[in-house]
Each structure stands twice: as C-alpha cells, then as structure tokens.
Amino acid sequence: MEDRNLIILLVGSGGRESALAWKLAQSNLVQDIFVLPGNGGTAQGLHKVQNVSHVNPDDFPALLAFAREKGVNLVVPGPEAPLVAGIGDFFRAAGIRCFGPTKAAARMEGSKTFSKDFMTRHTIPTAQYQNFSDYDKARKFLDEVSYKVVVKATGLAAGKGVILPSSKEEAQTALKDIMLAKEFGSAGDEVVIEECEEFYGCLWEFLLMRFMQFLKEMRYLYYRFLTAIPSDHCPVAEGPNTGGMGCYGPAPIATPQLVEGIHRTVLQPTIDGMREERMPFVGVLFTGFMLTKHGPKVLEYNVRFGDPETQTLLPLMDADLAEVMVACTEGWLDAVTIRVHPKFAATVVLSAGGYPGPYIRGDTITLQNPPDDTFIFHAGTTGPTFSKTRDNGQPALQLLSTHGDHSHAPLAIRPSESLTTSGGRVIAATSTADTLEAAISQAYKGISTIHFDNMHFRTDIGKRGLRDQLASKKLANGTSLTYASAGVSIDSGNNLVKRIKPLVASTARPGASAQIGGFGGAFNLVEAGYTSPPTIIEGTDGVGTKLKIAHAIGKHDTIGIDLVAMSVNDLVVQGAEPLTFMDTYSCSKLDVDIAEQVIKGVCAGCREAGCALTGGETAEMPGLLEKDSAYDIVGSAMGAIESGKRVLPDKGAMASGDVLLGLASNGCHSNGFSLIRLIVETAGLNFFDQAPWGEDKTIGESLLTPTRIYVKPLLRVIEKNLVKGLAHITGGGLIDNVPRMLPGYLAAEMNASAWPVPKVLSWLKLTGQIEHEEFAKTFNTGLGMVMVVNEEHVNETMEELEKVGEMVYNVGRLVERGGDGCVLINLAAWD
C-alpha cells in the first residue's frame, strides 16, 4: 500500500475504541490516531494515540474541520449513532476515507423495523414479528397473541431497547414504557413485537463479524470472515439488558458446519439483498444469532464493531487492521490475508455500581500488572491527559506491556496515576490462551488486578461455552446423529425421483425402457438394431457459467437441453447415433421444484436427440455451493456407430478444395458466458432488462436460449456418406474447434462475410469492444456446426439439411496449411 502515513480519526469513547486504538497503533502504516472523545485509557499516552476533547463528536462540520487541520485520511466511527446519522456519507463527500457504511445501509441497525422487513424480503431466517407505530394497535396485538414475545424499540437505545417480558402484563408495561413514557426517546416511536422462541437453554447469542466492502458501482460485494465467534452475555442476573458484560470465543457450539450453514442461509443472502437494494456497505456487519430448535435465526444486525466482542476478537486477529480498513474503503480487500491465531479469548467486564440503572461515577480506580497475555481495555474511565513526549523526547508514560513491545501494549496505566470511573461499563480484562478454560480463568485473574468501589462483574462468563465444549465431546463419543441433521434430505431426493419418472419415461426408445430408480441404466444394442458389435462413442460435458444466469433469473427449464446438446453434438461429429444419456445434479440443498425443471429440460433434450435418459445421480452436499438454491449439473452420453461404417472425421479422405458448410447457431449456445456476464454488467444492465439486441425478451431469457441439437439432421447426411468431417463449435470458437477435424497438412479458410452473425453476438462484440480474433475464439459467431464435404456433394448436402429446417451456409474451403489451422478472411464484415 502506497499510503504509509495514515492519520486516523477514531470516533468513540468505549472499550471497543480502546481495543481499536490498541490494534491500529500496531500498524506500521499508522502515524497518528486521534480518539474523539476517547477515555482514560486512550488518554494515557499510548504510542501514536491521543484524545481529542474539544470537539463535539455529533458536530460533523467541526469534526471535518479538525480532520483537515490534522491531515486525517481515515475516519473510523466506533459506535452506531454517528453511522446512523450519516458520518460515512459526510466524510466521503469531503474526500476522506471512512470505514463505515452509508446512512442508507446503516438502517440495518438504526431501524429494527427496516432490518426485520429486509430479512423477510430476502428469506433470511428470523423470528416471526409485527411492526407497530400505533400504541393501541400494538396493545391489542399483545392481548391477542398466543405466544411469548420480545418487545423491541425500533431505533437506537444504547443496547437497552430490548425487553424480554415473562408475562402479558409485563409485555404491556414494557410497551407503555417504550411508546408512551418514551423511556428510550424517539427510538420507541415504533416497536417490533416478535416471537420469543425456545432456545437451546437460556437466551444467548453468538456473533459473526465480517469486514465488508462494496465495489464496482454496487455490483460486487466482497467480504471476509474474522472467524473468531464470541458468545455475548447481556443480562445482569435477571435484570434488564446491559449490552454486554463479557464475551468468549470461538464458541464451541459454532462448529464449521453450523457456520457454513449460517453463511449459506443468512450471510450470503444478506449480502445479495444489500446488493439488490443498492445499499453500499463498507465496514463491519456484526450479526447476532440465536440458536433455536429450528436452527439459527437472526436476532439483529449491527453496522459496527461490537462491544465487548471487539476486545475479544482483536487479540486473536493476525492481520494489519489499518491495512484491512484501507483495503475495504478502496476496494481491494480480496488482496489482504486475514488470519486468526489458533487460540481462545475471553473478556470479563467490570461495571459501576447500579449499572444498568443509575450508576456511580468518580470512584478511584487502581491497577496492578496484569498476567501474561492479558489486556486491560478501558471504557467508562477518566484520567489525566499526558503529552505524547517529555522534553527529552521520551514517552511521557511507561506503558505496562505483557509483550515487551510498547506498540503491542495493553491500555493500562501505572498504579500511581489517577484514574476514575465515568461510565456504566468501566473497564475489562481480556485474556488469550490455548484452551477456553485457561482463557476464562486468566481473564478473571486480570480482573483481580483492578479495583474500585462498588464494582460489579459476572462470575459466569464462559460457563456456557465450557458446557457446550463438554457436550460436543459427548456427542463425538456416541450421541446419535441423522443424515437430516447434517443437512441432507433423503425424502426430498425420493420425492424428486417420483416427480420425474414420467418425464424420464418419455425418453424411452428401442433398446432402453428409460426407467429410473435402480442401481444403473441398461441398454440392449440388439433391440436398438445393432446386429454386429458397433463402435461405442462416449462424451461428457457441463453447461458452465451459463448456469449463473439461470440462478439469477430463476429460469431453469432450458439448462437441461444445453446439457444434453453439449454431449450429443460431440457424439454425432464422430458419426455416432446417441443412444443413452445420464446426468449428475449437485446441490447444497435439494430444491425439488428447481431440480424437476432442470430434469424436464434434460428429457426434452434427450427426446430431440433420440436418446434415452437411462439414469442419473442427485447429490445433495451441504455447503458445496454458496447458496442453497444453487446447483451444478454435468452429463454423459453414449452413442454407437454400426460395424463397417466409418468413424468421423475421415481425415484421409479430405483434400484441398473440399467445401466447408456451416449450420446456423441459436446464438451464444453454452460458451463464453463469463465474458457475456461481464459485458452486460459493464453496460450497466441486469438480466431483467429488455434485451437491447431487438428481441421481445429480457436479457436473461434471451441468453438462456438453449444450444441447438444437430443430431437428427446430421445423421441424415452421415447415413448418405456425404460428410467427411464435422466440428462442434464449443469452447475455443471457430479458431480452436474447426482444426480438430482436419489433418495436419490442411487448413480451413473461412469467409466471415458468408454467414450472418446473430444480433445478440453482434451486440456483445460491439458493446464489449471485442477484437475479431477474440470474438472468433470465444463465441461460435453464428455457426454451431461446421462440416467438410466434397465439392460435388455440396448441393445434395445442403438440400438434405434444409429439408429438416436447418440454415446452411457455404462458408469456405480447405487449403494447404501454411500456418494456422483456421484462417478467417473478410473480417471487416463483422464491423
């Protein structure tokens, strides 16, 4: 990274900001960090860090003036309030990088109403709910609802706007406090009332933190996991929600399989949804989950680092945080490596007496040296501000370090310096260790080095994690599991077989009954008319990234035709009659409706090619693909050539002067779709837009026009011995495919003006500014099949093919080879 003089404005005053300042200060890219307003820890002369107390953090113009005065080139908002207020938009408009989302994207946290509706729109699992801005309607709903509820103020409430009533009376009281008494101010103008589901044990949540960046005009969203997963502890005893009294991670219950499932069902749909709704996001999307008997469900989104999750995660993070943030703001996060130390971490928070209610301020805090690998992060503390250096240039304050290197030191100050409480959550100890038990134990030892009057902390931080760890071991030692618990539904597979049996039966032909459900497909060559042992030809292929368009627009009925075409066309070019076809359909989660549509297309392709679908495989493999609805499909075809008939190409029969005939394509067929998608995207279009090449279809529908199946027309001319060679134009286009049927001493000279280029291909060439050679190498240019015929057979061959509806063109001839195997002339016709 060229910019190695980062001057950072870190907005906030809590433990999260202390941890961020500590981690950012470790970067060689960072010159100075101004924390506004900061706390007693960030005030104490940490290397590169100083507090700013004279600027109001809510006054964005004043913040900008300060930033320009100090040469700030990266703004890092810590808490949610400035993000929801639009600090990201403000600084980006002023030309200063900001590691935080837009105001529009910050609604994911700023409005629970918006975020719950977002989850509904994008089928993201969450508890059932209702939104209310009218108190009387909400009160009536509570009277009528039959399940236990959670009442949430929709706006920002400093982590305290979620009420878990144990009865309807308590729910009504909470509703009145929020909407009428305005206990949380305007955050309670609207409420979300959602079902309080049964949890595994008591209420808890584990959280995933992701660095996210939004690139290429909101078309691609890249993200990285910071894979440590903490479990947040919110309530103090049975009291109100505090917003976090401790944390540990990774949570033992968050197995790789569970995290992968969450990635597929929640995280990727969230990213896709934000892309679809044009909400640029740079920063951290911090997603809270609860595990229910129905699986993980989203509690809420946060659009910033968590607290105390940040204190737990950052000591485990093996990466330059400043580089990560800059990469996110500039759009090159995929070039950064983010690793996590293979350890556990635990954080215990000390709060002031009375918290989360009215709490005591001003108590003196004393600190002693913490244990090794223990970090003291400040939150609600106030202390004297020190200049960064003494007159002799030495640090004004010797920081306590458990690592020897001051740039990696925890935010601790000498016991002799004055430090007092000024907030509800005051200070925390975070420890890392090789085991969860050791990390928890050491964090409590860290707490024992801190003292102030009326201090309070929980004694059960991490106990659930230790229980989960023990339960996991027991599970590994013999608890019964099922295939369904691993995400595979045998019932769905059986249902699919039942649905497609009639479709498959429609492909029956002499030699095969096309019955599925057994262990393998059978074909009787004698019944098919082969009295002598034939030559067997086999081929296999897939559809490629054309599948992405089918996924994008939800149209799957033609993909199967493409699949069959790609294999059977490869058989017929060798002179073989396709006899059987088999497919493999692979998915993360079997959607029977989608799979049925795909197989319907396969059967249609088989009927058109005259082959029987004699079997297949449906492979449900959780976690294989990014989305549950995604799939991949490959196919194999078997054909035969009667004994005594020639196998094509007959290279020995070819001679200079032989004519090249071309059969028209349907358009793009199944090749070049990675480039096609890039061209459409670069043109600012999407697959639901009207096709700009003149078709009365959407772009997606037009591009999904299936590959032509040339089998039956070509078998007519093969039977009459009119063809010397055939080339199926697939990947590599004309340039690579035509020479495959030729002897080494002959080349194909093809006249580009001899056949029309389909409108869709012309549009792609023009819009993508594709050079002629690249065009001929990537696409079929309008010819799906090219054949070599003797000059005296040209008219007869063309007449035979035109009788069955083929468009046939005389496109060139064979010449003595002097260089390339395919020479294109009159390329100006493509202009």
PDB file of C-alpha atoms in Angstrom, residues 511 523-531 534 536 579 638 640:
ATOM      1  CA  GLY A 511     -33.084 -50.659 -26.567  1.00  0.00           C
ATOM      2  CA  PHE A 523     -29.315 -50.625 -22.956  1.00  0.00           C
ATOM      3  CA  ASN A 524     -29.867 -53.522 -25.364  1.00  0.00           C
ATOM      4  CA  LEU A 525     -27.931 -52.924 -28.591  1.00  0.00           C
ATOM      5  CA  VAL A 526     -29.691 -55.726 -30.475  1.00  0.00           C
ATOM      6  CA  GLU A 527     -33.111 -54.232 -29.724  1.00  0.00           C
ATOM      7  CA  ALA A 528     -31.738 -50.921 -30.989  1.00  0.00           C
ATOM      8  CA  GLY A 529     -30.911 -52.569 -34.327  1.00  0.00           C
ATOM      9  CA  TYR A 530     -27.194 -53.246 -33.959  1.00  0.00           C
ATOM     10  CA  THR A 531     -26.793 -56.860 -35.106  1.00  0.00           C
ATOM     11  CA  PRO A 534     -20.720 -51.484 -33.017  1.00  0.00           C
ATOM     12  CA  ILE A 536     -19.072 -47.187 -28.928  1.00  0.00           C
ATOM     13  CA  LEU A 579     -28.315 -43.915 -27.529  1.00  0.00           C
ATOM     14  CA  MET A 638     -23.134 -42.931 -25.108  1.00  0.00           C
ATOM     15  CA  ALA A 640     -22.736 -46.131 -31.392  1.00  0.00           C
TER      16      ALA A 640
END
